[in-house]
Short mmCIF file of C-alpha atoms in Angstrom, two decimals:
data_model
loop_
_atom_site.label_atom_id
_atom_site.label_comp_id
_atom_site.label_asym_id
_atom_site.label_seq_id
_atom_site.Cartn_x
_atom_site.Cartn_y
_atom_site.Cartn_z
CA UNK A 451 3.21 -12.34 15.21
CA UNK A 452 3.04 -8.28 14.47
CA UNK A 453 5.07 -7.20 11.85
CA UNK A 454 7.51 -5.09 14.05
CA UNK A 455 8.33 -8.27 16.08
CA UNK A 456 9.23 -10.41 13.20
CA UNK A 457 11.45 -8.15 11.58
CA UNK A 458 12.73 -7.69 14.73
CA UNK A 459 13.12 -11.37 15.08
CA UNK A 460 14.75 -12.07 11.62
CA UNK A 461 18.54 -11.91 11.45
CA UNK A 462 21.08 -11.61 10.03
CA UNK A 463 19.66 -8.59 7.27
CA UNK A 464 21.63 -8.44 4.22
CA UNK A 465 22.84 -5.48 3.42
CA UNK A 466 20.82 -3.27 0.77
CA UNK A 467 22.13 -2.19 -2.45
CA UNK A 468 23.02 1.19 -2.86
CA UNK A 469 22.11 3.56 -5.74
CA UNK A 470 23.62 6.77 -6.49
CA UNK A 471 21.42 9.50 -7.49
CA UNK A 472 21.39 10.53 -11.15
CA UNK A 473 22.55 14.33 -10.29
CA UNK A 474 23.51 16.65 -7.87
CA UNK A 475 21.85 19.99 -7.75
CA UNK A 476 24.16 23.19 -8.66
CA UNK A 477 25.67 24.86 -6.05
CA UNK A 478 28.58 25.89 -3.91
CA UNK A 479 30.33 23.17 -1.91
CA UNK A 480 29.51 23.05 2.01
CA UNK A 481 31.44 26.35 4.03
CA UNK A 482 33.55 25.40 7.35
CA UNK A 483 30.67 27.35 8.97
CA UNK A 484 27.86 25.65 7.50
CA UNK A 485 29.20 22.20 8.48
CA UNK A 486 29.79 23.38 11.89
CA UNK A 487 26.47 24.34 12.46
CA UNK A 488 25.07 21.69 11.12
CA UNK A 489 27.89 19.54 13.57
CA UNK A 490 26.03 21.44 16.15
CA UNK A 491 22.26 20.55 15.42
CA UNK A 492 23.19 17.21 15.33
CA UNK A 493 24.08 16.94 19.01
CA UNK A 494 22.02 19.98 20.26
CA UNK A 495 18.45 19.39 18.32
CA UNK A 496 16.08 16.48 18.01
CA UNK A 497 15.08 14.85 14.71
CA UNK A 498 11.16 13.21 16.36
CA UNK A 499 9.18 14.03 13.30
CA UNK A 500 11.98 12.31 10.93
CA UNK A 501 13.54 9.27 13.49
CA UNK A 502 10.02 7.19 12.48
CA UNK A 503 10.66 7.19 9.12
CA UNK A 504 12.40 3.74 9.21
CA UNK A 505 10.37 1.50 6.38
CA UNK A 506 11.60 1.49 3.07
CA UNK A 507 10.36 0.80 -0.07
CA UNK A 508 11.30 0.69 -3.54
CA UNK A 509 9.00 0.95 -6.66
CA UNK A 510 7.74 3.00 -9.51
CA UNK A 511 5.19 5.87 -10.60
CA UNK A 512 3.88 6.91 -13.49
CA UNK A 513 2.68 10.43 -13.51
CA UNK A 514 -1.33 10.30 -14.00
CA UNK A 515 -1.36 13.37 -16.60
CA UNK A 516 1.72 11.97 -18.39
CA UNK A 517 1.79 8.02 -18.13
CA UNK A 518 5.21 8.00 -20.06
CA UNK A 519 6.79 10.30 -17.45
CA UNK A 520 7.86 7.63 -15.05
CA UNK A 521 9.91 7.74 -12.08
CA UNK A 522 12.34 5.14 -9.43
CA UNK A 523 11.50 6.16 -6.16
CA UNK A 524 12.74 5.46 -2.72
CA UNK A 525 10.45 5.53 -0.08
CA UNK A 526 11.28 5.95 3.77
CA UNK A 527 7.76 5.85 5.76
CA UNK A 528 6.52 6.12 9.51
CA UNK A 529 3.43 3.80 10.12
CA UNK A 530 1.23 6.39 12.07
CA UNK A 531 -1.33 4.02 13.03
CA UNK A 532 -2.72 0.77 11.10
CA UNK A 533 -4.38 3.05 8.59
CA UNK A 534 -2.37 5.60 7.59
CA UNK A 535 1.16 5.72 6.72
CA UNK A 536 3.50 8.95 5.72
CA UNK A 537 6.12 8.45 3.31
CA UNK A 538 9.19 11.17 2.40
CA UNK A 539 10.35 9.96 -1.70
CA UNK A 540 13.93 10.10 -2.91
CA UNK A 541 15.36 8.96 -6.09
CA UNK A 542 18.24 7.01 -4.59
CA UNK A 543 19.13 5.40 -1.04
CA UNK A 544 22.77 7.50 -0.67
CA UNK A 545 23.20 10.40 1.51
CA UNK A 546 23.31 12.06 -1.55
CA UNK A 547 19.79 11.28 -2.99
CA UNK A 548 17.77 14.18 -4.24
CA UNK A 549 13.77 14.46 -2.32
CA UNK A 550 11.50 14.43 -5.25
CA UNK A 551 8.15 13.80 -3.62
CA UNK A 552 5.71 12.97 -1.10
CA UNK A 553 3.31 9.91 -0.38
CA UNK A 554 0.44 9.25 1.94
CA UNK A 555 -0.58 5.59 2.10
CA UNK A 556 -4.32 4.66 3.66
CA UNK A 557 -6.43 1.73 4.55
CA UNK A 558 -8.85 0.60 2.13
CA UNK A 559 -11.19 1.44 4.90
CA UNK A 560 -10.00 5.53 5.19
CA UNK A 561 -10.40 5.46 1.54
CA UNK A 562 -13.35 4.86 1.70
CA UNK A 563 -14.36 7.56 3.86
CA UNK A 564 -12.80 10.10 0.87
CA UNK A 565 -15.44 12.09 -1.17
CA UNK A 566 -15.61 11.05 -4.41
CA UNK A 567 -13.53 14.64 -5.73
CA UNK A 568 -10.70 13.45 -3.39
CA UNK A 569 -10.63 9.93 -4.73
CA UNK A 570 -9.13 10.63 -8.17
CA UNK A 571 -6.24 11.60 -6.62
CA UNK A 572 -5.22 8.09 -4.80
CA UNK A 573 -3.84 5.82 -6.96
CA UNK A 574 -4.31 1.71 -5.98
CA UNK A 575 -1.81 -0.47 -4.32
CA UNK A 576 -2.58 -3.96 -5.66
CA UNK A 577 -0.76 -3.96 -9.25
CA UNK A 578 2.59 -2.66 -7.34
CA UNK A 579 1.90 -5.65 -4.82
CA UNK A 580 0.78 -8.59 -6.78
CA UNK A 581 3.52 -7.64 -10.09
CA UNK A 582 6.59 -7.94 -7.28
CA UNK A 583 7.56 -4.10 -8.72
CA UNK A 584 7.23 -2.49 -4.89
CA UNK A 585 9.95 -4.19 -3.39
CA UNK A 586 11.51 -3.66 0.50
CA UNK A 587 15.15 -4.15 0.04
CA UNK A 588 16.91 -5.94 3.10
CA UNK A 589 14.59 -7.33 4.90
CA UNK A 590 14.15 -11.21 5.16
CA UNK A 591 11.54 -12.23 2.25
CA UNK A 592 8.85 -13.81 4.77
CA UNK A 593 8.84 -10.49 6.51
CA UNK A 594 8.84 -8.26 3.07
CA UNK A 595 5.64 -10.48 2.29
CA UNK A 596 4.04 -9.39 5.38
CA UNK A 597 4.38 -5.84 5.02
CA UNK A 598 2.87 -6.50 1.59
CA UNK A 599 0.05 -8.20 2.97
CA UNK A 600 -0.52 -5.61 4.99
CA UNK A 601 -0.85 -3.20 2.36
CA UNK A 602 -3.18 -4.71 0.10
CA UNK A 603 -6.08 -3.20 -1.09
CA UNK A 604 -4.49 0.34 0.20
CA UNK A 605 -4.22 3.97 -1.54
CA UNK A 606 -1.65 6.17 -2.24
CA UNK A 607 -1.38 9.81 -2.90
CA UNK A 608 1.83 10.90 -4.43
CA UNK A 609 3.14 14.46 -5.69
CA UNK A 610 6.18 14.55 -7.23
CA UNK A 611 8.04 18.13 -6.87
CA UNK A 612 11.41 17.56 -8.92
CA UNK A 613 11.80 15.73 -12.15
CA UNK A 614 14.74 14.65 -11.54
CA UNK A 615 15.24 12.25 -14.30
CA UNK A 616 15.35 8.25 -15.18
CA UNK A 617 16.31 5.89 -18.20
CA UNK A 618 17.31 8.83 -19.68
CA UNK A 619 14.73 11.24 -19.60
CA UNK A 620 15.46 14.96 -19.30
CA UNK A 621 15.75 16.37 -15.82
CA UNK A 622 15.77 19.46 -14.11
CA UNK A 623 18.84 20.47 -12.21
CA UNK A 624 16.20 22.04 -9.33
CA UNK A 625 12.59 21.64 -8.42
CA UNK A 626 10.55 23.51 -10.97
CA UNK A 627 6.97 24.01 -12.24
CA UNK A 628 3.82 22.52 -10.58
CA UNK A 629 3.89 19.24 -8.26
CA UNK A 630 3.10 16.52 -10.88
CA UNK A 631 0.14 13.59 -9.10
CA UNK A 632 2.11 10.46 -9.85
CA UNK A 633 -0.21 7.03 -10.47
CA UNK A 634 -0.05 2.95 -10.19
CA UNK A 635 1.01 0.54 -12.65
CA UNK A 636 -2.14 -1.92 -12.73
CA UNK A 637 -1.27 -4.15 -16.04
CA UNK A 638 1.87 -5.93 -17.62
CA UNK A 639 3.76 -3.29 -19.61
CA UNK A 640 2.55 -0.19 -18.55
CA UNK A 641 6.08 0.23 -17.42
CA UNK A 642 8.69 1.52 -19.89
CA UNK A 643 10.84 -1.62 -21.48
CA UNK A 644 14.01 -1.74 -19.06
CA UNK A 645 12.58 0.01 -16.70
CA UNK A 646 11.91 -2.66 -13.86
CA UNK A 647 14.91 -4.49 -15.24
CA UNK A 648 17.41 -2.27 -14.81
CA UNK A 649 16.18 -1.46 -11.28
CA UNK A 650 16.74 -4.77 -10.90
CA UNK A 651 20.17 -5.67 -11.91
CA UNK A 652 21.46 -2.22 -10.04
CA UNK A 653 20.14 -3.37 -6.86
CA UNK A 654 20.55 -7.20 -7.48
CA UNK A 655 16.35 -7.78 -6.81
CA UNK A 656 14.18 -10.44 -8.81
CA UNK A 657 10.54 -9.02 -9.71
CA UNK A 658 9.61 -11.75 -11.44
CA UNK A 659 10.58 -14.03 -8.46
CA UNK A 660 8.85 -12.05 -5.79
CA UNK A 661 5.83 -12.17 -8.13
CA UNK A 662 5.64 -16.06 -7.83
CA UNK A 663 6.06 -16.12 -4.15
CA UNK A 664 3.32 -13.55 -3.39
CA UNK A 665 0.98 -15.18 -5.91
CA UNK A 666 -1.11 -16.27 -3.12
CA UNK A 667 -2.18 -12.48 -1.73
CA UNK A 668 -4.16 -12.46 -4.99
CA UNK A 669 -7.04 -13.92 -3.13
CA UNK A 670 -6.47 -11.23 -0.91
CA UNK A 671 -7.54 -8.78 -3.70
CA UNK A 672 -10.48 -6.71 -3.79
CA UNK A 673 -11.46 -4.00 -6.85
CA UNK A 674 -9.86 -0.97 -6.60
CA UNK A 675 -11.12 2.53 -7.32
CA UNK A 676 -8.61 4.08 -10.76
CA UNK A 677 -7.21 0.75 -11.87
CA UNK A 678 -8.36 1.82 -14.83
CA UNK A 679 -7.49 5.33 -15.15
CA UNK A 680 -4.49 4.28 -17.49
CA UNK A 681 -6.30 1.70 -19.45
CA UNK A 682 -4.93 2.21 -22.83
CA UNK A 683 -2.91 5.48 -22.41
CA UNK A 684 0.43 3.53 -23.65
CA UNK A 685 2.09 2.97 -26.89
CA UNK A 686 2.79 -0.94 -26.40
CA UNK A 687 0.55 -3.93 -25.41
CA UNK A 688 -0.64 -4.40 -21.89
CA UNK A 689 -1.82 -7.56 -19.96
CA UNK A 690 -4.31 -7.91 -16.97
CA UNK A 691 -2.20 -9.27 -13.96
CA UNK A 692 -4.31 -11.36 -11.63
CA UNK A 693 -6.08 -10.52 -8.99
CA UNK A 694 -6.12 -6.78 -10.34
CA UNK A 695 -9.16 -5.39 -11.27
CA UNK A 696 -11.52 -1.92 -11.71
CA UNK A 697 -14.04 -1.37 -8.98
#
């Protein structure tokens, strides 16, 4: 069955867990004028490049030039075809959550097809997949798997354009500096302690029980280009998780 027909097919969804954003930019509050023009886009203008954008994930990034700098982030994506997927990043799931990046998903096989310059900037799918980290809140868990299946042995490029802050770490109040290239966890505790935890609790998921039940997609696994690009850049002990390894 294709994906889009069994989630489709699967009801009822339970509801997903909200999470507030950790800040609100500075700034005036909303004039009369402003929200009636914006009243009046709604039922005057179409939204076709952002009404795709209807598959959301949930997982983590490390930036590649700072592994310690690490980030939550919400992803709503459009599928463009079976290769390529377009993703807009937010730091929460509220009307209220802040944009904070970009990410571009491909095919193993469009990967591929990269020169080898371009390839140090797409980061490996497999450790998010195979840990249970990259999660799709409120969708049944059979279809979840799918879509994970599906996106095994993929790439991502990510840019991150607004640090704006987790577990703690400083923030800015707007986008500032250069876009930061954000990376893959591909070993047991490259993550900060608490980190996946805490995600966790807030939005009532269970890593550690998605990990068991997608156990099986290790087989699935091929070596990935930059699995190893954070190989030993953390302060704490790290473990291989299987089915993950360096091509």
């Amino acid at each position: 069955m294709a994906l889009a027909a069994l989630l489709l097919s699967m009801s009822p969804i339970r509801a997903q867990e909200k999470v507030a954003p950790a800040q609100t930019p500075p700034g005036a509050d909303k004039a009369p004028k402003t929200i009636a023009l914006e009243a009046g886009a709604k039922l005057l203008q179409s939204n076709s490049p952002v009404a795709g954008f209807d598959i959301y994930l949930v997982g983590f990034h490390p930036m590649k030039d700072h592994p310690e700098h690490q980030m939550e982030a919400h992803h709503y994506c459009h599928q463009m075809n079976e290769d390529f997927a377009q993703c807009v990043l937010f730091d929460s799931n509220t009307k209220k959550a802040n944009m904070h990046g970009v990410e571009y998903i491909i095919s193993e096989t469009l990967f591929e097809t990269l020169p080898a310059e371009e390839k140090k900037f797409w980061h490996p799918h497999n450790g998010e997949i195979l840990s249970g980290q990259l999660m799709a809140p409120g969708i049944p868990k059979i279809a979840e798997k799918a879509l994970m299946k599906s996106k095994m042995n993929s790439y991502g490029k990510t840019w991150h354009v607004w640090n704006t802050g987790h577990m703690g770490q400083p923030n800015d109040k707007l986008p500032m500096g250069e876009p930061m290239l954000a990376w893959s966890f591909s070993r047991d505790g490259e993550a900060q302690p608490g980190l996946v935890e805490e995600r966790d609790r807030r939005m009532k998921l269970d890593t550690a029980r998605t990990r068991k039940e997608r156990a099986d997609l290790a087989k699935l696994a091929k070596p990935q280009s930059g699995t190893d690009d954070l190989k030993g850049k953390f302060a704490r002990p790290t473990r291989e998780i299987p089915g993950v390894t360096n091509k």
